[in-house]
Coordinates of C-alpha atoms and ligand atoms in Angstrom, one line a residue:
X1432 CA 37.7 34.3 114.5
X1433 CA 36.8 32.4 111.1
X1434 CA 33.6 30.5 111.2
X1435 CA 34.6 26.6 111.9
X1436 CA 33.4 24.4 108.8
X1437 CA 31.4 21.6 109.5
X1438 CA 29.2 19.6 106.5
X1439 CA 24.9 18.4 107.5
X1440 CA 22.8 16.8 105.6
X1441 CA 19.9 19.0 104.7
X1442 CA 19.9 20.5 108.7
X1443 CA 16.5 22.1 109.9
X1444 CA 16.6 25.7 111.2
X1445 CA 16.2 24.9 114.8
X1446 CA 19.6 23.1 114.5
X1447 CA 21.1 25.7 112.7
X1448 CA 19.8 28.3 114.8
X1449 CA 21.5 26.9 117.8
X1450 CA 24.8 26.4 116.2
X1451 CA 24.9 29.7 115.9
X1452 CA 27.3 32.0 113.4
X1453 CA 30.2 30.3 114.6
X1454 CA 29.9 27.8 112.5
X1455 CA 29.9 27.6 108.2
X1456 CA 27.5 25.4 107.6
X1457 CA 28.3 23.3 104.2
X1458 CA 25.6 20.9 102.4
X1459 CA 26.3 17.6 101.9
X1460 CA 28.6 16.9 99.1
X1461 CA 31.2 14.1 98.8
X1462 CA 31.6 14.6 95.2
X1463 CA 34.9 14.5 93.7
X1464 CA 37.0 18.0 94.4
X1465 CA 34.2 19.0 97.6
X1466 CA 35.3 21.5 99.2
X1467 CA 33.3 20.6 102.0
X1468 CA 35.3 17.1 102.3
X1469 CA 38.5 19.3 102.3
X1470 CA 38.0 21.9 104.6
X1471 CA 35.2 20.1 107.2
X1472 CA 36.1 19.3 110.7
X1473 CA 32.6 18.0 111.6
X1474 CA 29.6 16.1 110.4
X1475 CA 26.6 16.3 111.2
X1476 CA 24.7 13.0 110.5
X1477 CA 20.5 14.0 109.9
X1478 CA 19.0 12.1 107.7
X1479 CA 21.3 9.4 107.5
X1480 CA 23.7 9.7 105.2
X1481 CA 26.6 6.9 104.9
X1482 CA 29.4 7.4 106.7
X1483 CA 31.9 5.1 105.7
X1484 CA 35.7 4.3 106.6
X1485 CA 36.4 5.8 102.4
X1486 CA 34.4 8.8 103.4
X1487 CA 36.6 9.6 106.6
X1488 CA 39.2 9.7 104.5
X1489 CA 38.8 12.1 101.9
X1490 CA 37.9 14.6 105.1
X1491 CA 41.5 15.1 106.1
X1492 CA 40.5 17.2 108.8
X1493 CA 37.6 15.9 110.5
X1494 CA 37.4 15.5 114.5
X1495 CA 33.8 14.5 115.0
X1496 CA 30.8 12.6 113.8
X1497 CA 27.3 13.7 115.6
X1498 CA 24.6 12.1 114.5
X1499 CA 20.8 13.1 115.0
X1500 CA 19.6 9.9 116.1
X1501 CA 20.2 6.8 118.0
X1502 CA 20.5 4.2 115.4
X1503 CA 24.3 4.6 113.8
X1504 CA 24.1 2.0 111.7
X1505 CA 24.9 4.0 108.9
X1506 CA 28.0 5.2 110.3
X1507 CA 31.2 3.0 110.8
X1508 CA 31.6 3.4 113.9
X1509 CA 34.7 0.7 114.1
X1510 CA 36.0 2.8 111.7
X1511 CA 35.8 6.1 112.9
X1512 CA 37.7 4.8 116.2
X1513 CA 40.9 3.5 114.0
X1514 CA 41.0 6.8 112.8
X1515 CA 40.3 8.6 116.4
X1516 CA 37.2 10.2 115.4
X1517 CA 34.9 10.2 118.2
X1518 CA 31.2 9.1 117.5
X1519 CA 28.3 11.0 119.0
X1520 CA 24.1 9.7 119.6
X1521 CA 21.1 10.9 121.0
X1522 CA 20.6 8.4 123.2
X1523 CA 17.5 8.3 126.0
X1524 CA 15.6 11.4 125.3
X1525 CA 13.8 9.4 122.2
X1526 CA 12.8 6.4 123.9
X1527 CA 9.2 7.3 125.0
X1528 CA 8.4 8.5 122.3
X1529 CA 9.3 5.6 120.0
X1530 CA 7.5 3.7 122.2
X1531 CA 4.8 6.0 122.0
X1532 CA 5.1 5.0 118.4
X1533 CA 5.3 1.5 118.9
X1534 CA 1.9 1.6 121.0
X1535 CA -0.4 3.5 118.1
X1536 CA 1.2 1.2 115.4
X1537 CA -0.1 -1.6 117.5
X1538 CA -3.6 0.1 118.3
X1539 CA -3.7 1.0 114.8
X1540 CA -3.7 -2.7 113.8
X1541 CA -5.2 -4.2 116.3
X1542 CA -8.1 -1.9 116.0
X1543 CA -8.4 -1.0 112.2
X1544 CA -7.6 2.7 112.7
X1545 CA -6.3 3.1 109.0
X1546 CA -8.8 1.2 107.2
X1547 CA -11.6 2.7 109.6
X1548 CA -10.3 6.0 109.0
X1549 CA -10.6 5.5 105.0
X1550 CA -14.0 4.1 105.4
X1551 CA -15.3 6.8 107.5
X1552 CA -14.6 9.6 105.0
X1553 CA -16.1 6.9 102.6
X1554 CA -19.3 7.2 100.7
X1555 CA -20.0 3.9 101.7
X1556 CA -20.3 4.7 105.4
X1557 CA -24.2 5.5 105.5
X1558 CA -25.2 3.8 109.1
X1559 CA -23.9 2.4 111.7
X1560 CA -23.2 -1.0 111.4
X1561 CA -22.0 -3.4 114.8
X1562 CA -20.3 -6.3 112.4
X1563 CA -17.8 -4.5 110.4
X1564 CA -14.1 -3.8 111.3
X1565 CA -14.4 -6.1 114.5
X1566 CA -10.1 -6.0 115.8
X1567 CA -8.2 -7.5 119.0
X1568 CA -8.8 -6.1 122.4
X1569 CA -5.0 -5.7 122.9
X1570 CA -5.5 -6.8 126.5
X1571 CA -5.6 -10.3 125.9
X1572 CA -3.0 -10.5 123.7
X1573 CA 0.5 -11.4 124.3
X1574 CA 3.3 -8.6 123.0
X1575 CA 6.7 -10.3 122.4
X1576 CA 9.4 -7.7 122.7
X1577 CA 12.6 -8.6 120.7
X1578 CA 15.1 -5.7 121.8
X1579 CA 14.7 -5.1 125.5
X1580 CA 16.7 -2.2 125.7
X1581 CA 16.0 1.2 126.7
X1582 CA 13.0 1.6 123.9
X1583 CA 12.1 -1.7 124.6
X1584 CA 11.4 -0.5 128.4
X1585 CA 9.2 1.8 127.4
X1586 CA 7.4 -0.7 125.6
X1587 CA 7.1 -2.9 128.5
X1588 CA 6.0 -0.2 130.6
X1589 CA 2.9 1.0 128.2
X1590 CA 2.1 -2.7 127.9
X1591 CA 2.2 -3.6 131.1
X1592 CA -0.8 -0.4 131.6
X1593 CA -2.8 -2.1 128.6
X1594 CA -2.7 -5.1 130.5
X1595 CA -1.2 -7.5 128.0
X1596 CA 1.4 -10.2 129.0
X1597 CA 4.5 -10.1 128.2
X1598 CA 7.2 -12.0 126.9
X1599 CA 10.6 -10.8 125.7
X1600 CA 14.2 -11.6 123.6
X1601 CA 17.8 -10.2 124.1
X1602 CA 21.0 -11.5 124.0
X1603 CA 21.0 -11.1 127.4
X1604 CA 18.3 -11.5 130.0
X1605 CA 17.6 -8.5 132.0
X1606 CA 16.2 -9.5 135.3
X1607 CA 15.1 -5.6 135.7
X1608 CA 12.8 -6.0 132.8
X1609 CA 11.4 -9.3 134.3
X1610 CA 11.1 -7.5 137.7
X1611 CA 9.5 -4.3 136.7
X1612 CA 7.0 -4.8 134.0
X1613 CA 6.2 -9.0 134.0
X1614 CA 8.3 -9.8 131.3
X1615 CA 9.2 -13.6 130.5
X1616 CA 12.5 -14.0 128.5
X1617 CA 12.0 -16.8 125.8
X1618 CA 14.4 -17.6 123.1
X1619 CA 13.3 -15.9 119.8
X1620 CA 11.6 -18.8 118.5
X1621 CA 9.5 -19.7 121.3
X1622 CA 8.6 -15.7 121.1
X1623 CA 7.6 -16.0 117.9
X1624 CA 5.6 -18.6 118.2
X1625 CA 3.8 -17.7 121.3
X1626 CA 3.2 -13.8 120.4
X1627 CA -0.2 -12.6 119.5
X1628 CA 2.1 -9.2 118.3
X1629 CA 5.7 -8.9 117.9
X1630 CA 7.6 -5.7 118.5
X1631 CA 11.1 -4.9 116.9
X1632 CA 12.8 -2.7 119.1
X1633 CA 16.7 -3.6 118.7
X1634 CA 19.2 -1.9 117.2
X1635 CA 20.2 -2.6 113.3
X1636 CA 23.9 -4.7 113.7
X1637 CA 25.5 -7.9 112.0
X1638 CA 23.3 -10.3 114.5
X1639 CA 20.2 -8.4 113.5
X1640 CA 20.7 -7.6 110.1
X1641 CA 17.5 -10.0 108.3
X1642 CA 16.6 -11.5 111.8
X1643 CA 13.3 -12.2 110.8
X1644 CA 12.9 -13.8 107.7
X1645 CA 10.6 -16.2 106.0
X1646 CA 11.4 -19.1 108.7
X1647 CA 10.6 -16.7 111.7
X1648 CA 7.6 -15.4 110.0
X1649 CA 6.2 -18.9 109.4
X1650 CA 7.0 -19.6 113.4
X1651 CA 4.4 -17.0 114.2
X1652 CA 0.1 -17.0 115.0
X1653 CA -1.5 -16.9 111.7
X1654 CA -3.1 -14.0 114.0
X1655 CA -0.2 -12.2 114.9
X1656 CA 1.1 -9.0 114.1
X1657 CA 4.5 -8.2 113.6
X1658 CA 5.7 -4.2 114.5
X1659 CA 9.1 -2.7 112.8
X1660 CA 10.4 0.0 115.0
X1661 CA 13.7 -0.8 114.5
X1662 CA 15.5 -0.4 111.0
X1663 CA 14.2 -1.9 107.7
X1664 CA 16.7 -4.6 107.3
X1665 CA 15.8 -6.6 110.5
X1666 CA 13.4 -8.1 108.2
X1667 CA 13.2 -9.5 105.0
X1668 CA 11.0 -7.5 102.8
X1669 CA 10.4 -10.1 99.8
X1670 CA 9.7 -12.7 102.8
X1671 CA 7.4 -10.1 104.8
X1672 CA 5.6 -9.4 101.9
X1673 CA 5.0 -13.1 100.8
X1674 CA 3.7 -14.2 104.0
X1675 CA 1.5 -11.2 103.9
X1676 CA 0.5 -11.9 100.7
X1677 CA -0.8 -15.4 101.6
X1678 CA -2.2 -14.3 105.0
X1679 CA 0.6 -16.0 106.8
X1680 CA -0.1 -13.8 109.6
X1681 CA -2.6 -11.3 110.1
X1682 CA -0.8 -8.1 109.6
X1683 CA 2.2 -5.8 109.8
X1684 CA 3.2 -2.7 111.2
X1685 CA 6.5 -1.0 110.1
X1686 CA 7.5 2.5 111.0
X1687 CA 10.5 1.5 108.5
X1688 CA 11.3 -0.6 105.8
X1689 CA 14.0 -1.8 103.3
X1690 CA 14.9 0.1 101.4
X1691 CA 14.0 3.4 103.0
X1692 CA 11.2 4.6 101.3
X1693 CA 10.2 1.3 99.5
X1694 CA 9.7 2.2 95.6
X1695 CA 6.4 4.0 95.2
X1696 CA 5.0 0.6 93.3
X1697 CA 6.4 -1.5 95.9
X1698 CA 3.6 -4.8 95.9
X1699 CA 3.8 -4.4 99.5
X1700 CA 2.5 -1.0 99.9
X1701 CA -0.9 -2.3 97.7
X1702 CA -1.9 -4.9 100.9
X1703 CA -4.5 -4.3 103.0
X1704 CA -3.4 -6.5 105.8
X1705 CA -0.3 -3.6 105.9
X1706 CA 0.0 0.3 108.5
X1707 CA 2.8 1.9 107.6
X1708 CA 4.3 5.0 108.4
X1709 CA 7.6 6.7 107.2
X1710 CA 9.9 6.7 110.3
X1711 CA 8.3 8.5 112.6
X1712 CA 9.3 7.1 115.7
X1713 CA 11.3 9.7 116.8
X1714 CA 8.6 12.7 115.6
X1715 CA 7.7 14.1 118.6
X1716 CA 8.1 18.2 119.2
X1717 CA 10.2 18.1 122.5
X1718 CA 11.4 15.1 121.7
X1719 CA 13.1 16.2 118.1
X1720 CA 14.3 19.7 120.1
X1721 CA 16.3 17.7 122.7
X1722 CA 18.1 15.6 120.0
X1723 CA 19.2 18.2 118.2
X1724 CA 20.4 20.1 121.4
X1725 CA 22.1 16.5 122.0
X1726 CA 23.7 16.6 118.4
X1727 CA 24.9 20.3 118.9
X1728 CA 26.4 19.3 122.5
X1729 CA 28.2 16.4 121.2
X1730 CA 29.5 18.3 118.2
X1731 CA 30.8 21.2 120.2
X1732 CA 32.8 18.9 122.9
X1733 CA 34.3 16.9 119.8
X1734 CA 35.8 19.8 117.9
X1735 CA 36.6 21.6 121.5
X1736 CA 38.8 17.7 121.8
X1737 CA 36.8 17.2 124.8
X1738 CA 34.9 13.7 125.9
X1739 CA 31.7 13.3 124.4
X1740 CA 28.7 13.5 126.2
X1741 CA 27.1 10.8 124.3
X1742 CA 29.7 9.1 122.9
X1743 CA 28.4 6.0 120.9
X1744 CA 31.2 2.9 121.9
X1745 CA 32.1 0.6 119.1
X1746 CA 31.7 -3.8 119.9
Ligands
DGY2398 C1 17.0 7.0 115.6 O1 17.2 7.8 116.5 O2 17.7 6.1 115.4 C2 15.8 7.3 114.7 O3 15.5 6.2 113.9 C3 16.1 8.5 113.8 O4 17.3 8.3 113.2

């Protein structure tokens, strides 16, 4: 039997080791004449790629889209289901460890981890000294979760250990949440404004797409914090990095930002009051394993014509 052609985005070796020789694995390419386009009956989404309606269809033969990854924003999924192509996530097996995530990038802030680290390799750390890099014990502080899905959960739930209060935002209210780890829904506003650190943990869509901008930022603490664990555009980056300029608020923390990297001479990666890291919510050993077994799974049910089993649903 003839290997089945499928098309990945730069696909690590675990991945490809566990499709196996049955497949012919094709790079990336949706230049004009790909062969890949023509022949591919699969994608495999990695490193996010765009996956648009135009795409689809230059890939007459194409069955199924499996993404590596929760988010799909970068896929269209309304699109794929007009053209019956079936849409497959990772869903679940990356939620503690974004939240994981979410927890250092607060600690990190809150106790000067990156700037203490810098100054400890430093030649100017000669002696101890009790008055310098003095943060937040996180334990008073209130954590304002906007996104209380599955990730935000596992917020909740490493909060709630840390002690801090807890306040949350979704479009719905989710009387589990409130039950189970303390959580107070407010309106986004009144999170913002009562928040000692914010936490994005929602997905990227229209309704979220620049959420918080300069008029939410201004609504928080001068003292506060805000987290990005959720996609770059959920925020504003000109209007992040003015009110971080002017020490609007205390500080940021984004595991991802628009665009995605920022230009290397991007003002906003020169401020102090800034931790950053490049997406690495997801980066966890076991973690990364079960998503790509996740990827594989869905990939082989959607070119077998079989359901999904982790279909992603278009609104
Ligand atoms: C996710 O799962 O959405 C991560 O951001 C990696 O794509």
């Amino acid at each position: 039997m003839s290997a089945i052609p499928i098309m990945g985005d730069g696909l690590p070796q675990p991945l490809l080791d566990l499709l196996g020789n049955g497949y012919r694995v094709y790079e990336w390419d949706t230049s004009e004449g790909s062969e890949a386009l023509a022949t591919c009956v699969g994608v495999i989404t990695y490193g996010h790629p765009r996956v648009d309606g135009p795409l689809m269809d230059r890939m007459p033969h194409m069955k199924i889209v499996s993404n590596h990854g929760v988010g799909v924003d970068h896929i269209d999924v309304a699109a794929a289901k007009a053209r019956n192509i079936p849409v497959g996530n990772t869903p679940g097996c990356l939620d503690a460890a974004t939240a994981d995530m979410t927890m250092a990038l607060l600690l990190a802030s809150a106790r000067n981890i990156v700037t203490g680290d810098a100054f400890a390799r430093g030649p100017e750390f000669v002696h101890y000294d009790p008055s310098i890099m003095i943060g937040h014990e996180v334990s008073t502080c209130t954590l304002g979760i906007v996104g209380m899905g599955r990730i935000g959960k596992q917020v909740a739930k490493r909060a709630r250990a840390f002690d801090m209060p807890l306040l949350y935002h979704n479009r719905k209210r989710d009387e589990a949440a409130e039950r189970d780890y303390g959580a107070q829904y407010r309106s986004l506003d009144d999170l913002l404004r009562e928040s000692d650190f914010v936490a994005l943990n929602c997905p990227l869509t229209k309704d979220t797409t620049g959420l918080i901008g300069k008029r939410e930022l201004e609504l928080m603490k001068p003292t506060a914090t805000l987290i990005n664990m959720a996609r770059g555009p959920v925020v504003v980056t000109s209007d992040l990095y003015e009110i971080l300029k002017a020490g609007r608020i205390r500080s940021a923390a984004l595991d991802v930002t628009d665009p995605e990297p920022l230009p290397r001479d991007h003002p906003l990666l020169k401020l102090s009051n800034l931790v950053i890291a490049p997406h690495l919510g997801s980066a966890a050993h076991k973690t990364r394993r079960r998503m790509i077994e996740m990827t594989v799974e869905n990939l082989a049910a959607g070119l077998a014509g079989q359901a999904l089993p982790y279909q992603v649903h278009s609104n």
